[in-house]
Coordinates of C-alpha atoms and ligand atoms in Angstrom, one line a residue:
X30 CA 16.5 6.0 12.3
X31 CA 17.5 7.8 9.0
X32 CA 21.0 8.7 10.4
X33 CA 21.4 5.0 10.9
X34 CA 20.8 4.2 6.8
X35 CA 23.6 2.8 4.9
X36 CA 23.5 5.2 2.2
X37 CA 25.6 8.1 4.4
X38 CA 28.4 5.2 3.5
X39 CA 27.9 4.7 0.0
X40 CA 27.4 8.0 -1.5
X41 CA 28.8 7.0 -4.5
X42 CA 26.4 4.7 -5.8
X43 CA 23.7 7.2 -6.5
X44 CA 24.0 7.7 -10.0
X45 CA 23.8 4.4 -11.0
X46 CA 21.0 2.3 -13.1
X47 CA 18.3 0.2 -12.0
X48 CA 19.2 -3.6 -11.8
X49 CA 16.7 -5.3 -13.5
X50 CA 18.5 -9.0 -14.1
X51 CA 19.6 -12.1 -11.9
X52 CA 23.1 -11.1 -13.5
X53 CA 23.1 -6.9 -12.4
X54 CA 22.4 -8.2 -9.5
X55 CA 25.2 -10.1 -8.9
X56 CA 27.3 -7.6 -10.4
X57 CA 26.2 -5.4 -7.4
X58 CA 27.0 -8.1 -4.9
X59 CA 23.3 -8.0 -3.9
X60 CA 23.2 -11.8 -4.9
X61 CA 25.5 -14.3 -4.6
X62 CA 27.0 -14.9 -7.8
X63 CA 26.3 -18.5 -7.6
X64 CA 23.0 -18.2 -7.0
X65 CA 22.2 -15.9 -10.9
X66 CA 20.9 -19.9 -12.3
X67 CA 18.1 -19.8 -9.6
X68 CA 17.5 -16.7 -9.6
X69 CA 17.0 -16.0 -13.0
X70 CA 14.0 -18.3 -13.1
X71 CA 12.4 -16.3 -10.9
X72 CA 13.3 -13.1 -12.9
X73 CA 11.8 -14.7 -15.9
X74 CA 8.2 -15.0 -14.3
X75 CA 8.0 -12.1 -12.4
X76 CA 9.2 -8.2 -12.7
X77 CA 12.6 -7.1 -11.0
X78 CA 13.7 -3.4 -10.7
X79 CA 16.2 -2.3 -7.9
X80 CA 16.9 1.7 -7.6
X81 CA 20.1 3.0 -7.1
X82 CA 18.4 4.4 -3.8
X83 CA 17.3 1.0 -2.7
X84 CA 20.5 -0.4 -3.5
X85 CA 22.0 2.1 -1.3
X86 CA 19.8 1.3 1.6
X87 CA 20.1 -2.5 1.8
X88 CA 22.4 -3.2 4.6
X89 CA 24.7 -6.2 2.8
X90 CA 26.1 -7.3 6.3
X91 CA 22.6 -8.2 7.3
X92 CA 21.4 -11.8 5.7
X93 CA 17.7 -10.6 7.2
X94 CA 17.6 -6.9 6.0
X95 CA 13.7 -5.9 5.4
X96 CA 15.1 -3.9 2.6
X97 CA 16.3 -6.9 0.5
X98 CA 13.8 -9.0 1.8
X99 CA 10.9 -7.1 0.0
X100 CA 13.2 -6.2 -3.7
X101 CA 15.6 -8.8 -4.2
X102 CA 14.1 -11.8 -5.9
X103 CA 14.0 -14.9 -3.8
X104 CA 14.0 -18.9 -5.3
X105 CA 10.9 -19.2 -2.4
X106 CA 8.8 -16.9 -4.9
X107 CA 8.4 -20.1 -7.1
X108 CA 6.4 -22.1 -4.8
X109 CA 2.6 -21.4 -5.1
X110 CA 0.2 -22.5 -2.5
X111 CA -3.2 -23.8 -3.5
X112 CA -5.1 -20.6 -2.0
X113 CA -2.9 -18.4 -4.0
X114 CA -4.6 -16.3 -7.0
X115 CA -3.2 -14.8 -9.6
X116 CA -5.9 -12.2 -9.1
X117 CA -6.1 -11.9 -5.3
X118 CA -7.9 -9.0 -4.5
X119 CA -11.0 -9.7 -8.1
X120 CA -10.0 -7.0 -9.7
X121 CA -10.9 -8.9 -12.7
X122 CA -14.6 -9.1 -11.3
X123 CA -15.4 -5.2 -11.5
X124 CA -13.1 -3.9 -14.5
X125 CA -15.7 -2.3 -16.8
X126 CA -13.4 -1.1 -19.0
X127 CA -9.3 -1.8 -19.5
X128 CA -7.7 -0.6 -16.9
X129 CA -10.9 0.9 -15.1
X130 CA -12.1 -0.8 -11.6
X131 CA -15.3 0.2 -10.5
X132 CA -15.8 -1.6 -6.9
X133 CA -17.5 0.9 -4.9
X134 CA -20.1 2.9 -5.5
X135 CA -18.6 6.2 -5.0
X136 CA -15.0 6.0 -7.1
X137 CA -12.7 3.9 -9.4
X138 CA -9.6 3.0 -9.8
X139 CA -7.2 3.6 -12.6
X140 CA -4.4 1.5 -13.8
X141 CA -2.7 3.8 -15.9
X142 CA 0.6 2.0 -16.1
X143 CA 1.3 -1.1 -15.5
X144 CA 5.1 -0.8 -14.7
X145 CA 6.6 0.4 -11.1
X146 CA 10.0 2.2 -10.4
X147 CA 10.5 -1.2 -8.4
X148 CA 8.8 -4.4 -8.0
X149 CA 8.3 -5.8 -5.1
X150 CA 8.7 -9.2 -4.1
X151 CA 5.1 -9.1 -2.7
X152 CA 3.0 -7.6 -5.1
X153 CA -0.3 -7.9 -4.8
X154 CA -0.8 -7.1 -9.0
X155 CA 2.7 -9.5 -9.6
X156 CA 0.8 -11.6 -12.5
X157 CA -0.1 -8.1 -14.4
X158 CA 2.6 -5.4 -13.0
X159 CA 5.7 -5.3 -14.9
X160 CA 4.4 -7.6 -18.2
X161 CA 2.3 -5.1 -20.4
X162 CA 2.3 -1.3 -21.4
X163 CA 0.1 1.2 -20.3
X164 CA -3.0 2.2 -21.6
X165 CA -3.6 3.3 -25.0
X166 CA -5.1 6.7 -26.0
X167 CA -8.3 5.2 -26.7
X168 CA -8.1 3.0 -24.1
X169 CA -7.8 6.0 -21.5
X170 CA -10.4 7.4 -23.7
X171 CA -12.9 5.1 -22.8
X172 CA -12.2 5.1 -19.1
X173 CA -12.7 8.5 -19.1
X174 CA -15.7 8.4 -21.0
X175 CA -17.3 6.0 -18.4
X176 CA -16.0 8.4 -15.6
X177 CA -17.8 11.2 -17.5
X178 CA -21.0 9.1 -18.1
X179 CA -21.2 7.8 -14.2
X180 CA -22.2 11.2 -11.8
X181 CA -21.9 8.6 -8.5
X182 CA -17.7 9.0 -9.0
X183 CA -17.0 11.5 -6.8
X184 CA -12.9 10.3 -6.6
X185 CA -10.6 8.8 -8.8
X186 CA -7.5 6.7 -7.3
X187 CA -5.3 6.3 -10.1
X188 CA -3.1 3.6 -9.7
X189 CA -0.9 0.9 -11.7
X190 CA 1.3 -0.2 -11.4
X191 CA 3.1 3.2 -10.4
X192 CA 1.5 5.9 -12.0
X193 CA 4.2 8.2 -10.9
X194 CA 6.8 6.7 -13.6
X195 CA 4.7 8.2 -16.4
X196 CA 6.2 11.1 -17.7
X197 CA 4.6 14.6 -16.3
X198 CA 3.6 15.7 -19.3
X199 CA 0.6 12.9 -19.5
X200 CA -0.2 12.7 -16.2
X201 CA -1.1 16.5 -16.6
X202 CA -2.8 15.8 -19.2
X203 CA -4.8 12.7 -17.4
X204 CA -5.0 15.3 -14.1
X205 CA -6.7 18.1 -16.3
X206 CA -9.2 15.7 -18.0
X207 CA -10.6 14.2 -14.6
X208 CA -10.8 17.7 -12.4
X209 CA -12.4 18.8 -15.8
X210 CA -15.2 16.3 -15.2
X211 CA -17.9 18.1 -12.9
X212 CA -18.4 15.1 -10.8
X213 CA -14.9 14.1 -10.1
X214 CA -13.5 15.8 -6.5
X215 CA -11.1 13.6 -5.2
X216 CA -8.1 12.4 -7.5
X217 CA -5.9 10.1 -5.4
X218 CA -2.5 8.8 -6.3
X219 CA -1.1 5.6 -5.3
X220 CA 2.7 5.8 -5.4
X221 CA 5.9 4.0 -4.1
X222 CA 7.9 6.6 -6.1
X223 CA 8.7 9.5 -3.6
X224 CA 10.1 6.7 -1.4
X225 CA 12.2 4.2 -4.3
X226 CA 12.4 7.4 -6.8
X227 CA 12.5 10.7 -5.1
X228 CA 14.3 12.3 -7.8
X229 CA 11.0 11.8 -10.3
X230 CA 9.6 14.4 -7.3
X231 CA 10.3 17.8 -9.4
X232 CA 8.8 20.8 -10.1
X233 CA 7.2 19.5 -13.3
X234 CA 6.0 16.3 -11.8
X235 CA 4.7 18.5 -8.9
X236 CA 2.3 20.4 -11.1
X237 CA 1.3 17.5 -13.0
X238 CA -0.5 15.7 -10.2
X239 CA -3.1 18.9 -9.4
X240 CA -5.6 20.5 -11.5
X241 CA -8.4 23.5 -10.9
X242 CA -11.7 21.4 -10.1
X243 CA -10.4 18.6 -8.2
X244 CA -8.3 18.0 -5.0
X245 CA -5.3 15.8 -5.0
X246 CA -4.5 13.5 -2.4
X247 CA -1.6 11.3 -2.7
X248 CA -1.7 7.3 -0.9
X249 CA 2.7 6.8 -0.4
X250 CA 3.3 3.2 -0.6
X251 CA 6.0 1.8 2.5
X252 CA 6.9 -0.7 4.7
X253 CA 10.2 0.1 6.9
X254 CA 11.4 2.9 8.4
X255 CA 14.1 2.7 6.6
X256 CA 12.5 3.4 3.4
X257 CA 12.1 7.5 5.0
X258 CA 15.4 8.8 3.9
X259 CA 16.7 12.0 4.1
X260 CA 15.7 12.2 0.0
X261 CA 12.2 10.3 0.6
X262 CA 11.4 12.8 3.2
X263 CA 12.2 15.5 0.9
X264 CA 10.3 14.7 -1.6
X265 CA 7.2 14.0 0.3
X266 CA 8.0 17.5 2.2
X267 CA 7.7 19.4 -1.8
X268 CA 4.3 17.5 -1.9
X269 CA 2.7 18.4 1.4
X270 CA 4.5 22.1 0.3
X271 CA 2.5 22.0 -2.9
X272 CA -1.2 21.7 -0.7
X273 CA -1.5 17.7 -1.4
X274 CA -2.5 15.9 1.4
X275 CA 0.0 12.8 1.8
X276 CA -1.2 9.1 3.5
X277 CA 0.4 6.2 3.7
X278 CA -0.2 2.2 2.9
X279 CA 1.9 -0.2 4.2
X280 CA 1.9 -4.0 4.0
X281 CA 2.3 -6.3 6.9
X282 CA 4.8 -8.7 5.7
X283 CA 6.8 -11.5 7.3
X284 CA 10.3 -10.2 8.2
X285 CA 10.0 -6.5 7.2
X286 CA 7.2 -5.0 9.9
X287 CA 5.8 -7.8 11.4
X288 CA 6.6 -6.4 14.9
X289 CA 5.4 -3.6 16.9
X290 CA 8.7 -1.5 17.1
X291 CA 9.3 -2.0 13.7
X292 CA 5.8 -1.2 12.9
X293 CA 5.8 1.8 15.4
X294 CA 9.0 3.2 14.1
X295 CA 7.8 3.3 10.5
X296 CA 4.4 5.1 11.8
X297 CA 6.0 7.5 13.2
X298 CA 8.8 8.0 10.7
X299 CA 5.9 8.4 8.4
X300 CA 3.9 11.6 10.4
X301 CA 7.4 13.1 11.0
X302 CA 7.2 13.0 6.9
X303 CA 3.8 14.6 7.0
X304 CA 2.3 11.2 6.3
X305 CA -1.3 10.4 8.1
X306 CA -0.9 6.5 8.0
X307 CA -3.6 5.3 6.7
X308 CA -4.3 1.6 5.6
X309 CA -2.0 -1.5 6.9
X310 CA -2.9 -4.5 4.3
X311 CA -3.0 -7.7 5.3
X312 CA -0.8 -9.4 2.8
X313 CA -2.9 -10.3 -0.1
X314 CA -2.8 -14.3 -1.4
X315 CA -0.7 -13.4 -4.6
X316 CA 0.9 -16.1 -6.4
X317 CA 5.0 -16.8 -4.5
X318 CA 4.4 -14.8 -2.0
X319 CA 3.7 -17.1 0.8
X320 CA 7.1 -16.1 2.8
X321 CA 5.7 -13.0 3.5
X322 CA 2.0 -14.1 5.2
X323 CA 1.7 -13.1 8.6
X324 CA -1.8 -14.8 10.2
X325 CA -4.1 -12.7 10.6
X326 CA -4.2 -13.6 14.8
X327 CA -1.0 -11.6 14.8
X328 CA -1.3 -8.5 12.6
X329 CA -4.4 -8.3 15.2
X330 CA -2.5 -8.5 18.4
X331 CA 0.6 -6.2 16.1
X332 CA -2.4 -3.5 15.1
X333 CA -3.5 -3.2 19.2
X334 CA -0.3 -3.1 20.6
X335 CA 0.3 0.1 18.7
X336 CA -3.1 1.7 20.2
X337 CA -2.3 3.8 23.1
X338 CA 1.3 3.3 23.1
X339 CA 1.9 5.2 20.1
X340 CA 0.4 8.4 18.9
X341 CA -2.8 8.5 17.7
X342 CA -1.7 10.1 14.5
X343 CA 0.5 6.9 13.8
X344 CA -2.4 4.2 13.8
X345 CA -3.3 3.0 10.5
X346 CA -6.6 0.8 9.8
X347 CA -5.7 -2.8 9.8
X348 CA -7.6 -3.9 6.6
X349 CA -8.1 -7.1 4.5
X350 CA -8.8 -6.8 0.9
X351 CA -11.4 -9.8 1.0
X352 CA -10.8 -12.5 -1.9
X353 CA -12.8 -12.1 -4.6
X354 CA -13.8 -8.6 -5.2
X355 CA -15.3 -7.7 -2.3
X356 CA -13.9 -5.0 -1.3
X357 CA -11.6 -3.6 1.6
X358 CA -12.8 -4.5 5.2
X359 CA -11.4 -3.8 8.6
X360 CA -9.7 -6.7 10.7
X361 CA -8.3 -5.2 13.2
X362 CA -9.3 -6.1 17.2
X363 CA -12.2 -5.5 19.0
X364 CA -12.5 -3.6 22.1
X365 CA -15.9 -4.6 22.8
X366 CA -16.6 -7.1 24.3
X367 CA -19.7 -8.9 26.3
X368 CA -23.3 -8.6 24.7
X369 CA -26.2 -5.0 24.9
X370 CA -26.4 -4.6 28.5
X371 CA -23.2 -5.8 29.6
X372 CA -20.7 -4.4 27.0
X373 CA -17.5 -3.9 28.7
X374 CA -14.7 -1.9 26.6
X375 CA -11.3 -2.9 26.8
X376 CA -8.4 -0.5 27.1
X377 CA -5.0 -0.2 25.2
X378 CA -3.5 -1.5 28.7
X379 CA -6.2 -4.6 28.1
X380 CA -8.1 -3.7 30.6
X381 CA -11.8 -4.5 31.0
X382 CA -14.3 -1.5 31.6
X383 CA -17.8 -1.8 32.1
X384 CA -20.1 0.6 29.6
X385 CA -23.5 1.2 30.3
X386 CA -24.9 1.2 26.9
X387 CA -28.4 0.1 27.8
X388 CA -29.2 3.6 28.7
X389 CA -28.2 5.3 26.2
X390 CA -29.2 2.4 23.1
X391 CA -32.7 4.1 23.1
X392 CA -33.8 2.5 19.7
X393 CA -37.1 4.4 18.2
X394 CA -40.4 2.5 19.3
X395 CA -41.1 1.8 15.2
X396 CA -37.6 -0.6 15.3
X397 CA -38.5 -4.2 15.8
X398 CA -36.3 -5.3 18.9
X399 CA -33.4 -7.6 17.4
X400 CA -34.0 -11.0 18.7
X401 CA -32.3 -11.6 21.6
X402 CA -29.4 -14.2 21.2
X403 CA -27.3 -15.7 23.6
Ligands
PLP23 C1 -8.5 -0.3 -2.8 C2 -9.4 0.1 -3.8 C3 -10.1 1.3 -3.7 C4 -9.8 2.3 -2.6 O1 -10.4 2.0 -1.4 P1 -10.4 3.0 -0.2 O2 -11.0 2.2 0.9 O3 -11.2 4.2 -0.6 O4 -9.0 3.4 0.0 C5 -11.0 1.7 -4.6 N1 -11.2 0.8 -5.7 C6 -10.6 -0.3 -5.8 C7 -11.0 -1.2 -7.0 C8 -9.7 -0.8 -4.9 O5 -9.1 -1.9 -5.0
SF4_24 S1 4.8 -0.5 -6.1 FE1 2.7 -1.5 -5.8 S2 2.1 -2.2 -7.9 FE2 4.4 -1.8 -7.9 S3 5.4 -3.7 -7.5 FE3 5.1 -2.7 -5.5 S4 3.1 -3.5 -4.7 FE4 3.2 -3.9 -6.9

């Protein structure tokens, strides 16, 4: 699908700036001049950045193109619905120090900028991303200090924004202060940049992101095929080179993946980049964004159509983020159905199999029987 982008026509355009106004916009004929007014409200509340890579990927012929849809800022992005939040996933709820998010038990998460190489139309942080600076030294100080002072944190995710848009020189500093921490195994990057940046993918940054002490795992952020250039694959190829284990989070979002070829095409397009697809989100309930909800019936029925008929290495976990704080959780279909006794397992064809658990659900005699329901 990569021979099909647009950029193989435009190779010009690659050296130029990010378009960060309703006006630059225009200017690159990725908005109707007549529509800058409308647009620049929208630029005014929430962040806009456009690569010159993504520029060069949106097909302009296409009115529907899942590229645009998910950077170029849309009038609809104004309309808030009364479940929106402008802190969807309760972040707020666990922060124990700025910037630090200590939801589960066993590891945190980092925002250590609060800026992105783009912004998506969809963001999940849109009320936070792209309005303040990153943390300060003593900030980062702290958050480290609570890392130091809490021996359950066995990884670190740090996260943003995009942390890949700080320079390499401070995230090697932030990478050598966490391996350095006893308890600390697993740092994990979240990223979009290798795919909207892959020229930030250099040597330097390279070494930045690993440490002695600590293995580095790096979470790629995409949602269309599309996005796995030629120069995206690249750069993820000089990661997986360098020994860091690469997976992949995609959204499921109205008009960009919210079918099964398209969906199957980027999983696979992602493990031919040495990405293990990991989590697909379930759009979260962020302020503008309802355009891009998809009920949660279909990502379902989206999420099983892909079992079976596509490679087990291209199945991601179908996850919601539940409201409120409470964590990540897995909504993707059932193949169990029936109740102990009668379970019958249903296959990727849809089929109905009978599975005799009885005899094999041989609970200890200490257990009290669960109350039979039904
Ligand atoms: C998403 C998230 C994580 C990571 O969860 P995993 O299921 O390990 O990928 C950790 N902490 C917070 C606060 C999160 O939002
Ligand atoms: S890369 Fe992530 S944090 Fe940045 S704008 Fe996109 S969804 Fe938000």
């Amino acid at each position: 699908m990569t021979d099909m982008s647009p950029s193989s026509r435009r190779p010009g355009s690659r050296n130029g700036r990010t378009l960060r106004t309703a006006g630059d916009l225009a200017d690159a004929g990725a908005i109707p001049r007549d529509r800058v007014d409308a647009i620049a409200d929208v630029v005014g509340r929430y962040a806009v950045a456009v690569t010159p890579a993504l520029l060069e990927l949106i097909d302009r012929s296409d009115p529907d193109d899942p590229i645009a849809r998910q950077f170029i800022p849309d009038r609809d992005e104004l309309a808030v619905t009364p479940e929106e939040r402008a802190d969807p996933i309760g972040d707020n709820a666990h922060e124990v120090a700025p910037g630090l998010i200590h939801r589960y038990p066993d590891r945190v998460l980092l925002k250590f900028v609060s800026v992105c190489a783009v912004y998506c139309r969809f963001c999940f942080r849109r009320e936070t991303v792209g309005h303040g600076e990153a943390l300060s030294q003593s900030e980062l100080a702290a958050a480290l200090a609570y890392v130091g002072d809490h021996a359950g944190i066995w990884e670190v995710i740090v996260s943003g924004g995009d942390p890949l848009v700080a320079a390499p020189r401070r995230l090697q500093a932030l990478t050598a202060a966490l391996a350095a921490i006893p308890h600390v195994k697993v740092i994990r990057f979240h990223t979009r940049v290798p795919v909207v940046a892959p020229e930030r993918i250099t040597p330097d940054m390279i070494d930045a992101l690993t440490a002695p002490g600590a293995t580095t795992w790096i979470a790629v952020h995409a949602n269309h095929a599309r996005e796995l250039t030629p120069a995206a694959g690249a750069a993820l190829g000089r990661l997986a080179d360098a020994g860091m284990p690469l997976v992949s989070q995609t959204v499921l979002l109205r008009g960009v993946n919210d079918d099964a070829g398209a969906m199957a095409d980027l999983m696979r397009a992602l493990v031919e980049a040495r990405v293990k697809p990991y989590y697909l989100h379930h759009p979260d309930l962020a302020p503008g964004t309802g355009h891009f909800r998809v009920p949660m019936a279909e990502g379902r029925a989206l999420t099983k159509a892909l079992r079976g008929r596509v490679s087990g290495l291209c199945q991601p976990t179908y996850v919601l983020d539940v409201p409120g704080g409470h964590g990540k959780v897995p909504v993707g279909p059932d193949y169990i159905h029936g109740k102990n006794g009668t379970c019958q397992v249903e296959d990727f064809q849809g089929r109905r199999h009978p599975y005799p658990e009885a005899a094999v659900d041989r609970r200890p005699e200490s257990q009290p029987r669960r109350q039979k329901r039904g």
